[in-house]
JSON list of C-alpha atoms in Angstrom, two decimals:
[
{"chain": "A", "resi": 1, "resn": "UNK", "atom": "CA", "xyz": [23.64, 17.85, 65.76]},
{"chain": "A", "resi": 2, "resn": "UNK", "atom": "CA", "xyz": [26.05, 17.85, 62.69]},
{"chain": "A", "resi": 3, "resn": "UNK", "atom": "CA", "xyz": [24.54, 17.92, 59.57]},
{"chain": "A", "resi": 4, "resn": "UNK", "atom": "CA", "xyz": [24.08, 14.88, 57.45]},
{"chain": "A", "resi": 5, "resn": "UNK", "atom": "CA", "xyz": [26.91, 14.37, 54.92]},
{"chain": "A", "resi": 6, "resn": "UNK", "atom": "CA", "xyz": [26.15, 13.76, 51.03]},
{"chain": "A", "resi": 7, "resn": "UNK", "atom": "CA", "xyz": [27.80, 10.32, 50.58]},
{"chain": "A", "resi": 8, "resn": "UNK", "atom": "CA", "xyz": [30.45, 10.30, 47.90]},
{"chain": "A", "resi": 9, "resn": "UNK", "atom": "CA", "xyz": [32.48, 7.15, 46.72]},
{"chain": "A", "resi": 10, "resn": "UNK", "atom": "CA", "xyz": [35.32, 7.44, 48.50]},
{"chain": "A", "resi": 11, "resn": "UNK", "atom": "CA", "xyz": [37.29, 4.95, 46.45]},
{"chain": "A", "resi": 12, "resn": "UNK", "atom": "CA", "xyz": [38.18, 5.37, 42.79]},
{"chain": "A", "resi": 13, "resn": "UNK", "atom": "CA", "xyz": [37.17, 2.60, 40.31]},
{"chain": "A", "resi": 14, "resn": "UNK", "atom": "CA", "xyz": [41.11, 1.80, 40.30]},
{"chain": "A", "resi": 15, "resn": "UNK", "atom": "CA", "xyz": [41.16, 1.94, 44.14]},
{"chain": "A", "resi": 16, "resn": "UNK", "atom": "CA", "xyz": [38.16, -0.19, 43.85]},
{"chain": "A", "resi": 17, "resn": "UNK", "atom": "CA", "xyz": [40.23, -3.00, 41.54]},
{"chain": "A", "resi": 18, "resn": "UNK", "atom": "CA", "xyz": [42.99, -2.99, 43.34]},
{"chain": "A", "resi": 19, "resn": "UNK", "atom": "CA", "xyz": [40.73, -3.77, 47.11]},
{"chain": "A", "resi": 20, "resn": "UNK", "atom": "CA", "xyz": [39.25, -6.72, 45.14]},
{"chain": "A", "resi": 21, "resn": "UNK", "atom": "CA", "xyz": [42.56, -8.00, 44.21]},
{"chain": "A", "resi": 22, "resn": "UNK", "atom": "CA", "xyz": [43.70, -8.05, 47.76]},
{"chain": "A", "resi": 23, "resn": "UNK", "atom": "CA", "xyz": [40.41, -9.11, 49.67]},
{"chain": "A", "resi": 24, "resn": "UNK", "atom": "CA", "xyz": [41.71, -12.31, 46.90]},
{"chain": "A", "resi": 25, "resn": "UNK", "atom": "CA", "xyz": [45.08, -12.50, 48.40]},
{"chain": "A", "resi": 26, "resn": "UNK", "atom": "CA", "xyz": [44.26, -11.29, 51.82]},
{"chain": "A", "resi": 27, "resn": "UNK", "atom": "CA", "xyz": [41.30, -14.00, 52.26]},
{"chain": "A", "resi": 28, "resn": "UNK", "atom": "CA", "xyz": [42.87, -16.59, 49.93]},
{"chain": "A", "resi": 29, "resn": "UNK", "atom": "CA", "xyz": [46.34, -16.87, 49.13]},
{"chain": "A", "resi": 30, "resn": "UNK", "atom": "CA", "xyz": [48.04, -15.58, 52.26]},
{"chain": "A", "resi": 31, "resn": "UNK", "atom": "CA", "xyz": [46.68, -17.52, 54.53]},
{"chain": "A", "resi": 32, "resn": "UNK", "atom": "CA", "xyz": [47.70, -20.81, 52.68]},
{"chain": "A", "resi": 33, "resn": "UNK", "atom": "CA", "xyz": [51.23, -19.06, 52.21]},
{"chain": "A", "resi": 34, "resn": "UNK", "atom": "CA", "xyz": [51.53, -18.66, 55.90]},
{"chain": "A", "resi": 35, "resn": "UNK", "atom": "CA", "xyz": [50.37, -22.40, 56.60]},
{"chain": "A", "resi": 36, "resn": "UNK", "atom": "CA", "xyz": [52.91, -23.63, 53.62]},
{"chain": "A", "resi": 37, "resn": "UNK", "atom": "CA", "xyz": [55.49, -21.62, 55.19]},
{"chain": "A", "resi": 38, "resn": "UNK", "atom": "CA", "xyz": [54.55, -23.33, 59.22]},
{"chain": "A", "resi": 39, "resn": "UNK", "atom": "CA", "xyz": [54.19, -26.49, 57.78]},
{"chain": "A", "resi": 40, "resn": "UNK", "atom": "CA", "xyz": [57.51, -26.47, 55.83]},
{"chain": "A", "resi": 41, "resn": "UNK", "atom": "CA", "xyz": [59.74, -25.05, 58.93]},
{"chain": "A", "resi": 42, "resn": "UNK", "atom": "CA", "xyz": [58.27, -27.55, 61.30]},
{"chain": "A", "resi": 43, "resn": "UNK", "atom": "CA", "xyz": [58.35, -25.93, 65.06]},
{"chain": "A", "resi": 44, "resn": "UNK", "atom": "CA", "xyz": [61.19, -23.53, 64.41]},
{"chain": "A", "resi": 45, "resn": "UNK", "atom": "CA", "xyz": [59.16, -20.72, 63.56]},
{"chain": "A", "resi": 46, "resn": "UNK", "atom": "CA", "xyz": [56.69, -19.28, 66.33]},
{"chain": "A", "resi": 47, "resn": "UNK", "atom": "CA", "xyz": [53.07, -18.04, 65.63]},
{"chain": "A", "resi": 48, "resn": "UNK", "atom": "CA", "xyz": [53.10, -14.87, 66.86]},
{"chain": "A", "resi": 49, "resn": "UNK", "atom": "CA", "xyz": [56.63, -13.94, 65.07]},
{"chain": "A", "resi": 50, "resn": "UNK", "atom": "CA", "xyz": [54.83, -15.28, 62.11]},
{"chain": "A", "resi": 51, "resn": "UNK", "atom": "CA", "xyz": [52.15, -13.73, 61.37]},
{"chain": "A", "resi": 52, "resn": "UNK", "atom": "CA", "xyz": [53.09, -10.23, 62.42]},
{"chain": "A", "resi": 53, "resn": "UNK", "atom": "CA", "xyz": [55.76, -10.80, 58.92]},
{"chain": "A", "resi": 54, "resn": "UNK", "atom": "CA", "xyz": [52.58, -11.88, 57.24]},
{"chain": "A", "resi": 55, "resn": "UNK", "atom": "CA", "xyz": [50.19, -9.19, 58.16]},
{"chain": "A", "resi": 56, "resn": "UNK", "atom": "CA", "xyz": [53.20, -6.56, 58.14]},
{"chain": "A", "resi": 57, "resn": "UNK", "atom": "CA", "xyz": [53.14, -7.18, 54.32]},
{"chain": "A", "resi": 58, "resn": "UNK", "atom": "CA", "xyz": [49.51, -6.90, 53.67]},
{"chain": "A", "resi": 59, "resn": "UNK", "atom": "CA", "xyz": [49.55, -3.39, 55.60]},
{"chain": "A", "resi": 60, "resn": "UNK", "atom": "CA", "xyz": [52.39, -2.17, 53.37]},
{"chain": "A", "resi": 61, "resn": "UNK", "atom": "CA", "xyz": [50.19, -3.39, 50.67]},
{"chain": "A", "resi": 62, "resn": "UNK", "atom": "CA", "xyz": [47.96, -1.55, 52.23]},
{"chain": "A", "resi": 63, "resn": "UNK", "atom": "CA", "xyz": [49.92, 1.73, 52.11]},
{"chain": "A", "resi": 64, "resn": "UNK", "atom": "CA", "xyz": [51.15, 0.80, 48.43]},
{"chain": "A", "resi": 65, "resn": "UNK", "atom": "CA", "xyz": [47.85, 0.09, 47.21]},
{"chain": "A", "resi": 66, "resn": "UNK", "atom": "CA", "xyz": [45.65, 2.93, 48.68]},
{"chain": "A", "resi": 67, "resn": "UNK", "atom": "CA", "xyz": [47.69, 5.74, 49.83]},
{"chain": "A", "resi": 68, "resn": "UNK", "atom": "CA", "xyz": [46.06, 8.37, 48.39]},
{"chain": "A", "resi": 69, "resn": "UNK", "atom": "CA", "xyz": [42.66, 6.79, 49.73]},
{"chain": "A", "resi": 70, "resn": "UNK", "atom": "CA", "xyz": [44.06, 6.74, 53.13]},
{"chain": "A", "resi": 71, "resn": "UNK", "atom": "CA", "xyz": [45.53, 10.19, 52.25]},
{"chain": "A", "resi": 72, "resn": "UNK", "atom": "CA", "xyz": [42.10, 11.97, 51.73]},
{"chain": "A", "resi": 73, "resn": "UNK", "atom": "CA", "xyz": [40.42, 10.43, 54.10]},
{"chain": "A", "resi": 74, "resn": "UNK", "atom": "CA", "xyz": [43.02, 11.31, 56.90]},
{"chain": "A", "resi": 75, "resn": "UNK", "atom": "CA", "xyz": [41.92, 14.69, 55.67]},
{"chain": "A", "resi": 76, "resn": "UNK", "atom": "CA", "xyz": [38.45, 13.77, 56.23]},
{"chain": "A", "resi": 77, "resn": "UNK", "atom": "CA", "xyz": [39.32, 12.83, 59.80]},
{"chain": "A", "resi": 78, "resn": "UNK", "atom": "CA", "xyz": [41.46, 15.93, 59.93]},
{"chain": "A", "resi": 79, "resn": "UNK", "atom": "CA", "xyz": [38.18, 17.89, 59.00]},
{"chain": "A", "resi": 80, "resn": "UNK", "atom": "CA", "xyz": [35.39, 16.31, 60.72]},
{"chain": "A", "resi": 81, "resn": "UNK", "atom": "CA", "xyz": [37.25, 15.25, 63.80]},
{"chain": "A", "resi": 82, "resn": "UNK", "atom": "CA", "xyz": [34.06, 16.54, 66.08]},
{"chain": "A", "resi": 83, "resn": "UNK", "atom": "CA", "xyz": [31.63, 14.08, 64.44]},
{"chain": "A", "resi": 84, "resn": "UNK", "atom": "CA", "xyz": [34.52, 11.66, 63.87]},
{"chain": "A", "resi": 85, "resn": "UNK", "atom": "CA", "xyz": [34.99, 11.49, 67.48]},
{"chain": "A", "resi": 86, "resn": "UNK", "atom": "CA", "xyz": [31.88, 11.61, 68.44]},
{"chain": "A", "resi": 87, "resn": "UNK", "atom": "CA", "xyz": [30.84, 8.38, 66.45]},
{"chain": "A", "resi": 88, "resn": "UNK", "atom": "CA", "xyz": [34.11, 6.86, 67.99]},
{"chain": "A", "resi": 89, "resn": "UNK", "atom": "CA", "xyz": [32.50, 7.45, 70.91]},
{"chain": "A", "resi": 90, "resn": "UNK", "atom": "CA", "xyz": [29.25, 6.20, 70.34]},
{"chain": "A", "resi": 91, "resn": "UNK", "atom": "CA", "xyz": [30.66, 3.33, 68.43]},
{"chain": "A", "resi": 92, "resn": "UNK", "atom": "CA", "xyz": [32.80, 2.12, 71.19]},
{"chain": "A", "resi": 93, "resn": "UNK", "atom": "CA", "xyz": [29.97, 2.29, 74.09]},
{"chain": "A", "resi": 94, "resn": "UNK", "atom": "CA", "xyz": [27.34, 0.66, 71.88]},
{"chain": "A", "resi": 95, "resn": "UNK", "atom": "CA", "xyz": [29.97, -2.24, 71.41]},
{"chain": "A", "resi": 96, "resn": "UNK", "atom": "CA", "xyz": [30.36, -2.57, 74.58]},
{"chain": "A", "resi": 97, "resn": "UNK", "atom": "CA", "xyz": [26.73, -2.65, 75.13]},
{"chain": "A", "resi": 98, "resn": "UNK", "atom": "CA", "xyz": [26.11, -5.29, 72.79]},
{"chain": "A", "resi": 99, "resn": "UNK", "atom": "CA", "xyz": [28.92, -7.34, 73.71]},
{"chain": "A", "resi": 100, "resn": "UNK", "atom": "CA", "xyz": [27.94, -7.73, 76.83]},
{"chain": "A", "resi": 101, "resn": "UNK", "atom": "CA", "xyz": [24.50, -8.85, 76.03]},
{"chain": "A", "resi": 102, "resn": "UNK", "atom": "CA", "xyz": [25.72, -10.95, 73.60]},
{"chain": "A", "resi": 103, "resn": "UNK", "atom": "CA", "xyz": [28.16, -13.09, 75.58]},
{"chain": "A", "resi": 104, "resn": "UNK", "atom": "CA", "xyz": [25.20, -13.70, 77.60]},
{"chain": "A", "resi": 105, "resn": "UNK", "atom": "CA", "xyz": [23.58, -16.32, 74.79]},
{"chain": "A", "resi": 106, "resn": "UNK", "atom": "CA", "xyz": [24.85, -20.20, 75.96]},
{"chain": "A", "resi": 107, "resn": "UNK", "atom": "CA", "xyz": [26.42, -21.39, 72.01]},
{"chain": "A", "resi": 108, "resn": "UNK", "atom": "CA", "xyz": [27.17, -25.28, 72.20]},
{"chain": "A", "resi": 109, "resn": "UNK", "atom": "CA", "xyz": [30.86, -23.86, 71.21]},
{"chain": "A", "resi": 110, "resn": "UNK", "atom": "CA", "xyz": [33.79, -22.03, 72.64]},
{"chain": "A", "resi": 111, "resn": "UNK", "atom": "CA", "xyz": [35.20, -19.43, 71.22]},
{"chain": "A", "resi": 112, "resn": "UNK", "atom": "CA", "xyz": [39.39, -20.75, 70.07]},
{"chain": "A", "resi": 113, "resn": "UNK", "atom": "CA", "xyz": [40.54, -17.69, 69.34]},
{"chain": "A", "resi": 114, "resn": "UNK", "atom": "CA", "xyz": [40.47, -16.34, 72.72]},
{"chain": "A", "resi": 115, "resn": "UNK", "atom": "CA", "xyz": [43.11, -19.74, 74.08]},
{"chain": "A", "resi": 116, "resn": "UNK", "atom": "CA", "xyz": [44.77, -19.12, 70.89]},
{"chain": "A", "resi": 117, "resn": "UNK", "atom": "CA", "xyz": [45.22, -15.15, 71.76]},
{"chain": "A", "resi": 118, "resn": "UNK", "atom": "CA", "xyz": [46.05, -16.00, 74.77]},
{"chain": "A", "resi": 119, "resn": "UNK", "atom": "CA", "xyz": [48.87, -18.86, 74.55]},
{"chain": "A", "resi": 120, "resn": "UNK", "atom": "CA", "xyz": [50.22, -16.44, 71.76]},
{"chain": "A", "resi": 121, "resn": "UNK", "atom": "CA", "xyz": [50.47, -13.56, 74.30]},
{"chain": "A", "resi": 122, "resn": "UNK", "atom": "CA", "xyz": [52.26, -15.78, 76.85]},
{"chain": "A", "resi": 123, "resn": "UNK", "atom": "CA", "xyz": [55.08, -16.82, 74.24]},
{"chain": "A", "resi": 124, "resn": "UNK", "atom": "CA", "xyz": [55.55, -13.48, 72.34]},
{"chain": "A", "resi": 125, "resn": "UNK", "atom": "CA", "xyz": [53.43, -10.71, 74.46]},
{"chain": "A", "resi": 126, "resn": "UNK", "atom": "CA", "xyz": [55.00, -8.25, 71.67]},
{"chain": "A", "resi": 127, "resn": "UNK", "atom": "CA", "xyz": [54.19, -9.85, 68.80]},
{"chain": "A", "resi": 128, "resn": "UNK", "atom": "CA", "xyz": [50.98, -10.00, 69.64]},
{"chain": "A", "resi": 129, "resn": "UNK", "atom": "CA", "xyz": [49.90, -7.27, 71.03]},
{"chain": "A", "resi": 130, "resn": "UNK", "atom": "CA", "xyz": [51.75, -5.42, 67.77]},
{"chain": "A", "resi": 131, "resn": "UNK", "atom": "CA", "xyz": [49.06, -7.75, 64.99]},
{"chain": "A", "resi": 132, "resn": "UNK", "atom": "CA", "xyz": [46.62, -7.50, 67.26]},
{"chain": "A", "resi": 133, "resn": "UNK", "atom": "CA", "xyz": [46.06, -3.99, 68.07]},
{"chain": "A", "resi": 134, "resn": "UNK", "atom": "CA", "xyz": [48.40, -2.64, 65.57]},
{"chain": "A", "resi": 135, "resn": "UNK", "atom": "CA", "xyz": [48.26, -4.08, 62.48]},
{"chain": "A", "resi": 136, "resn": "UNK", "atom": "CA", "xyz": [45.36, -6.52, 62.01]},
{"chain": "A", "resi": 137, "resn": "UNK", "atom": "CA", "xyz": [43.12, -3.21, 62.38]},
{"chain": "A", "resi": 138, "resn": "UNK", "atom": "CA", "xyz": [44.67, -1.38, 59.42]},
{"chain": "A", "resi": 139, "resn": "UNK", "atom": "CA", "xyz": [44.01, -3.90, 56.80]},
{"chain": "A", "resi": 140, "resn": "UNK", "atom": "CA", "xyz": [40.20, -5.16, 57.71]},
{"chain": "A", "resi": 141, "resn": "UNK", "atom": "CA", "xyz": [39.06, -1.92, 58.42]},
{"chain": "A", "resi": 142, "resn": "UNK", "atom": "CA", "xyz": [40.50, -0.81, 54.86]},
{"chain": "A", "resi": 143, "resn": "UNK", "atom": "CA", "xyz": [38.93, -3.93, 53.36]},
{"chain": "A", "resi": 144, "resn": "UNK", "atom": "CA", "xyz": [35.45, -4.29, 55.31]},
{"chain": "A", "resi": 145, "resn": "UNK", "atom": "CA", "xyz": [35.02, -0.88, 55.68]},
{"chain": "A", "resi": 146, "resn": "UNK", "atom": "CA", "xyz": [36.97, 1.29, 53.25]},
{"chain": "A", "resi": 147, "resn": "UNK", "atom": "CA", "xyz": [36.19, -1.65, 50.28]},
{"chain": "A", "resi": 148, "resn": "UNK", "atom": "CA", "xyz": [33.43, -3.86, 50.94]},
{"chain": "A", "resi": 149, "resn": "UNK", "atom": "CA", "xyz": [31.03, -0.78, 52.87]},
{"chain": "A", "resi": 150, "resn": "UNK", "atom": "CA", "xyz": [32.30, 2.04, 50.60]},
{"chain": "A", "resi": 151, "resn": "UNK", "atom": "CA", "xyz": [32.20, 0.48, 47.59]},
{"chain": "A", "resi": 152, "resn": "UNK", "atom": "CA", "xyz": [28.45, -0.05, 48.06]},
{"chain": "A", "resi": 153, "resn": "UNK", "atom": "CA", "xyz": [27.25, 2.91, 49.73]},
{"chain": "A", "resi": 154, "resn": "UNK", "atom": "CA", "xyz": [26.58, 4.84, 47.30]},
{"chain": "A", "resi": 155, "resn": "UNK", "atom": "CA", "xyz": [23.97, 2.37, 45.45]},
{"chain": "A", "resi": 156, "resn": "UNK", "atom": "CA", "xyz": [22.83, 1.24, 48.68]},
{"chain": "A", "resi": 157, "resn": "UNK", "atom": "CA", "xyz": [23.04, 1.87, 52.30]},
{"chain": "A", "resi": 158, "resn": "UNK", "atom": "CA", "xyz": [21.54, -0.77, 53.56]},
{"chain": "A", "resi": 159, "resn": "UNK", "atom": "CA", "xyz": [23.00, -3.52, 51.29]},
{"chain": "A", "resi": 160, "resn": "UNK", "atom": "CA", "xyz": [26.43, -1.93, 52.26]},
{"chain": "A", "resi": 161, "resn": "UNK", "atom": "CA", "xyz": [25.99, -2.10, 56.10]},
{"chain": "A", "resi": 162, "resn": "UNK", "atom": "CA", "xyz": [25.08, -5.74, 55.16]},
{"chain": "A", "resi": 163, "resn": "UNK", "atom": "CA", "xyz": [28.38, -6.47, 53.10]},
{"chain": "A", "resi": 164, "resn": "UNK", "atom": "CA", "xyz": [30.39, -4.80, 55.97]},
{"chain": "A", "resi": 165, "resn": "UNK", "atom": "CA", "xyz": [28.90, -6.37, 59.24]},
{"chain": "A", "resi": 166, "resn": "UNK", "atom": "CA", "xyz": [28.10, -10.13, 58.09]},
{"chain": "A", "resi": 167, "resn": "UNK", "atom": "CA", "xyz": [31.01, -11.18, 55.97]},
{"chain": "A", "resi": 168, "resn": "UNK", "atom": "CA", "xyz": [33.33, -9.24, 58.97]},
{"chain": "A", "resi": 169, "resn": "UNK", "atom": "CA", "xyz": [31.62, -11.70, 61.67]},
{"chain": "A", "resi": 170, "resn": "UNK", "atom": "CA", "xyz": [31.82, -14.85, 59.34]},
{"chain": "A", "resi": 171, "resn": "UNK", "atom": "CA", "xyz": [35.39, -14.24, 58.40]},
{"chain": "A", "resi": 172, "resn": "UNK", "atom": "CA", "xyz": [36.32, -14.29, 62.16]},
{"chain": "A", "resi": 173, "resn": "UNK", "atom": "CA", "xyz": [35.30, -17.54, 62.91]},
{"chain": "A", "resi": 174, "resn": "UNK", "atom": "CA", "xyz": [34.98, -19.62, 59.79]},
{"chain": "A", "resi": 175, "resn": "UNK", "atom": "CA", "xyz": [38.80, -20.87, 59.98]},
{"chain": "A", "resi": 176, "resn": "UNK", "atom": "CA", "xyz": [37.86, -22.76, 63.84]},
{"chain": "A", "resi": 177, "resn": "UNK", "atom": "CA", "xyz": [35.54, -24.78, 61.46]},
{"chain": "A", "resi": 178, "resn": "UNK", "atom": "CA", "xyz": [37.72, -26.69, 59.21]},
{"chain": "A", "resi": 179, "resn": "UNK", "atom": "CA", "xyz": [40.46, -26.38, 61.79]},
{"chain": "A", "resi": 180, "resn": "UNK", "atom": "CA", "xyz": [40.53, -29.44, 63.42]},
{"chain": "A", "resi": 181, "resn": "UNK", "atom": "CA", "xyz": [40.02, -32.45, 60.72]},
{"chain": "A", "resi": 182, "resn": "UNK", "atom": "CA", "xyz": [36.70, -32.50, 60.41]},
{"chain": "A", "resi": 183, "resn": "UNK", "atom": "CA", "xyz": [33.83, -29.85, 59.48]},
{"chain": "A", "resi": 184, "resn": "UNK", "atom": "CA", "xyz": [32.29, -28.42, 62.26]},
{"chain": "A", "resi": 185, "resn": "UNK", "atom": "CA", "xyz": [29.54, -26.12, 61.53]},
{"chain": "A", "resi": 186, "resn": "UNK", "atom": "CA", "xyz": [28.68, -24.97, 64.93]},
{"chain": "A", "resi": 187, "resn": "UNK", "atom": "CA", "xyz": [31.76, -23.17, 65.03]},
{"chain": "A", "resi": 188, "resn": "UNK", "atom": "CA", "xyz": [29.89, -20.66, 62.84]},
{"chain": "A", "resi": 189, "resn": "UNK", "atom": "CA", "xyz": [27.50, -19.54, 65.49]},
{"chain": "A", "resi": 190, "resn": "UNK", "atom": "CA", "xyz": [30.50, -17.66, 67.24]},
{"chain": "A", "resi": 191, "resn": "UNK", "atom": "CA", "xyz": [29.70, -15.05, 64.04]},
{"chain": "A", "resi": 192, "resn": "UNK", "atom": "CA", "xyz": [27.30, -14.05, 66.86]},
{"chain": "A", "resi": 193, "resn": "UNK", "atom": "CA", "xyz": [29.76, -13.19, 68.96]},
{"chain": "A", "resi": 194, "resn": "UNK", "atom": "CA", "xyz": [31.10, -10.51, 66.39]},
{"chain": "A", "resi": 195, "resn": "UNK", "atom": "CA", "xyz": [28.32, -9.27, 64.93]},
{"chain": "A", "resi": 196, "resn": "UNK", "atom": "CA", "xyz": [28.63, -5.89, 67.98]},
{"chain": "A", "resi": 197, "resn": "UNK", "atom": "CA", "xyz": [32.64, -4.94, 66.68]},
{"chain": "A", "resi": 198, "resn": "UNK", "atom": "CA", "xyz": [30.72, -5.44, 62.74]},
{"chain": "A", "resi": 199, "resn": "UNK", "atom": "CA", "xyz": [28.37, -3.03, 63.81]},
{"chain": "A", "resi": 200, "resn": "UNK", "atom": "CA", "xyz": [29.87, -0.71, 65.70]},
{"chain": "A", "resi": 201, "resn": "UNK", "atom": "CA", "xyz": [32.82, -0.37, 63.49]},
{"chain": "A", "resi": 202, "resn": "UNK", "atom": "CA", "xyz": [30.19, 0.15, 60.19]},
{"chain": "A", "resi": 203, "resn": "UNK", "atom": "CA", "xyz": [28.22, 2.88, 62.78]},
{"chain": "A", "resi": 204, "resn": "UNK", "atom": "CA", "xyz": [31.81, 4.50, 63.15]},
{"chain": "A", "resi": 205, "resn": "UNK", "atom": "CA", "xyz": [32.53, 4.91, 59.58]},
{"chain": "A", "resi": 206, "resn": "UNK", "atom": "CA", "xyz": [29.16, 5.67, 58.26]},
{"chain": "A", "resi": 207, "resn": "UNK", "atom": "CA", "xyz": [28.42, 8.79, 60.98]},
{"chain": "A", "resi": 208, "resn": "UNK", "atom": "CA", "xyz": [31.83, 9.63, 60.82]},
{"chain": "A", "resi": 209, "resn": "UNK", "atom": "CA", "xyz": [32.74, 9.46, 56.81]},
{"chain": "A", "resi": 210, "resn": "UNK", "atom": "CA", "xyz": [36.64, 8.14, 57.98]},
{"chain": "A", "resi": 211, "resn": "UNK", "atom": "CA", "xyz": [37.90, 5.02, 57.86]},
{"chain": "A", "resi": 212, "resn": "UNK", "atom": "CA", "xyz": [40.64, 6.01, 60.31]},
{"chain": "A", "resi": 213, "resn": "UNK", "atom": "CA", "xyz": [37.91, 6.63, 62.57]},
{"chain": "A", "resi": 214, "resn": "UNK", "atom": "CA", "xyz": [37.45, 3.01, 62.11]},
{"chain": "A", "resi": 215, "resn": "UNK", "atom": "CA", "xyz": [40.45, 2.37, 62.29]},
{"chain": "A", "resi": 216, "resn": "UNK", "atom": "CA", "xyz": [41.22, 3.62, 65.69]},
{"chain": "A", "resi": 217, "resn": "UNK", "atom": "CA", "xyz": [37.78, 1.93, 67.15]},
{"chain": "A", "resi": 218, "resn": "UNK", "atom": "CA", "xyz": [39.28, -1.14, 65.97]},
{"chain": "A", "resi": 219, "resn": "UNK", "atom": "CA", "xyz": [42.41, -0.72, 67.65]},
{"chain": "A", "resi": 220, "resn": "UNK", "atom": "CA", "xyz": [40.79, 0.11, 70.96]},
{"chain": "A", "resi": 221, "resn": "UNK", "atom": "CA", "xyz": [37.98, -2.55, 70.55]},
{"chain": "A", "resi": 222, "resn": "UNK", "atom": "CA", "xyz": [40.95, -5.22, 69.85]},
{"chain": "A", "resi": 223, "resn": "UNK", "atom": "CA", "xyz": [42.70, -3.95, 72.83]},
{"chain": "A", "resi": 224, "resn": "UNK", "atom": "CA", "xyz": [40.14, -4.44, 75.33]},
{"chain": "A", "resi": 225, "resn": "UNK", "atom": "CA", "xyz": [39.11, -7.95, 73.80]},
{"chain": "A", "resi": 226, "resn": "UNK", "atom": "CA", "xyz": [42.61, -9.08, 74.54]},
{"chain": "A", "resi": 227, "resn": "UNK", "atom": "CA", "xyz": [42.74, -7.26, 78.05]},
{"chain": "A", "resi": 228, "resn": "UNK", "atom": "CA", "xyz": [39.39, -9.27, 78.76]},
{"chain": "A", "resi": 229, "resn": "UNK", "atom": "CA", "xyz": [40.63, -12.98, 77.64]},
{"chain": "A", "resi": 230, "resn": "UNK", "atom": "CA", "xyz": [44.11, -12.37, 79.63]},
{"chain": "A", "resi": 231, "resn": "UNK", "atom": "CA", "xyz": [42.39, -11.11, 82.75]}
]
């Protein structure tokens, strides 16, 4: 057993200004730039090509914005790899776990990503696999996890696991409900459906103290998502 860790606030209260001002341009703004910028070049520009400009630019804001954060708690990795691993670990097979259970519940919806992920992969494999595993990672993980879990943790665990897991599993899935002309609000029960990765990812960084540790379970649990819908 490794012993428990005193939580400290990994952010600063600048570090802590600057992740609200992106979850506002990250959540908001950019993804009515990108559909401005689709809508405007008609069919010439593809997806895929797309939005791995638009999420390379929010990971070097990313990098810009938190550096030293990400800095530090490399160290922390660096440090406590043992327990970092070993929550990696236990993150990764409890997602599994859950996700298999959880796929097992009939919802009156499918799930569009998973057509989308994969009509994306057959036109720019690349691309995808690069925001996919790569890059869309980075920036939640440093926003769900790094802002929205660690910037509550220290008042309160439990209302911080709650920031981190719900909003994560909402934000997947509330686009598919405006998405095709009319409001559909059974696309929200897919949240269901990522309400394991929430969890496991939250489990990863709070036994762990890293959000690289996070970061890397991400990677890996985005990975075998995408191996599963192409298969």
């Amino acid at each position: 057993m490794y012993p428990r860790r005193i939580w400290q606030a990994p952010l600063t209260r600048a570090e802590l200004i600057r992740a609200a001002v992106l979850c506002v341009l990250y959540f908001f703004l950019f993804p009515l730039a990108m559909a401005w910028v689709q809508v405007a070049a008609g069919a010439e520009l593809p997806v895929a090509e797309t939005s791995v400009v638009y999420y390379l630019i929010a990971v070097l804001l990313v990098l810009l914005l938190f550096w030293s954060f990400l800095r530090r708690d490399f160290s922390t990795l660096l440090d406590r790899l043992p327990e970092n691993l070993a929550a990696f670990a236990s993150g990764l097979v409890g997602w599994v776990v859950l996700d298999v259970l959880i796929r097992r519940i009939p919802l009156p919806v499918s799930d569009p990503s998973e057509l989308s992920y994969r009509v994306e992969y057959q036109l720019s494999p690349t691309a995808t696999l690069v925001i996919v595993v790569v890059l869309m990672p980075v920036v939640e993980e440093m926003l769900f996890r790094g802002f929205f879990y660690g910037g509550l943790r220290r008042s309160s665990r439990v209302l911080a696991w709650v920031a981190s897991v719900i909003p994560f599993a909402v934000y997947s899935v509330w686009q598919f409900t405006f998405s095709y002309g009319v409001v559909d609000l059974r696309y929200l029960l897919l949240a269901v459906r990522y309400l394991p990765s929430g969890l496991a990812l939250t489990w990863c960084y709070d036994r762990g103290g890293s959000v690289w540790a996070a970061i890397f379970l991400h990677m890996a649990i985005n990975a075998l998502t995408l191996l599963r819908i192409l298969s």
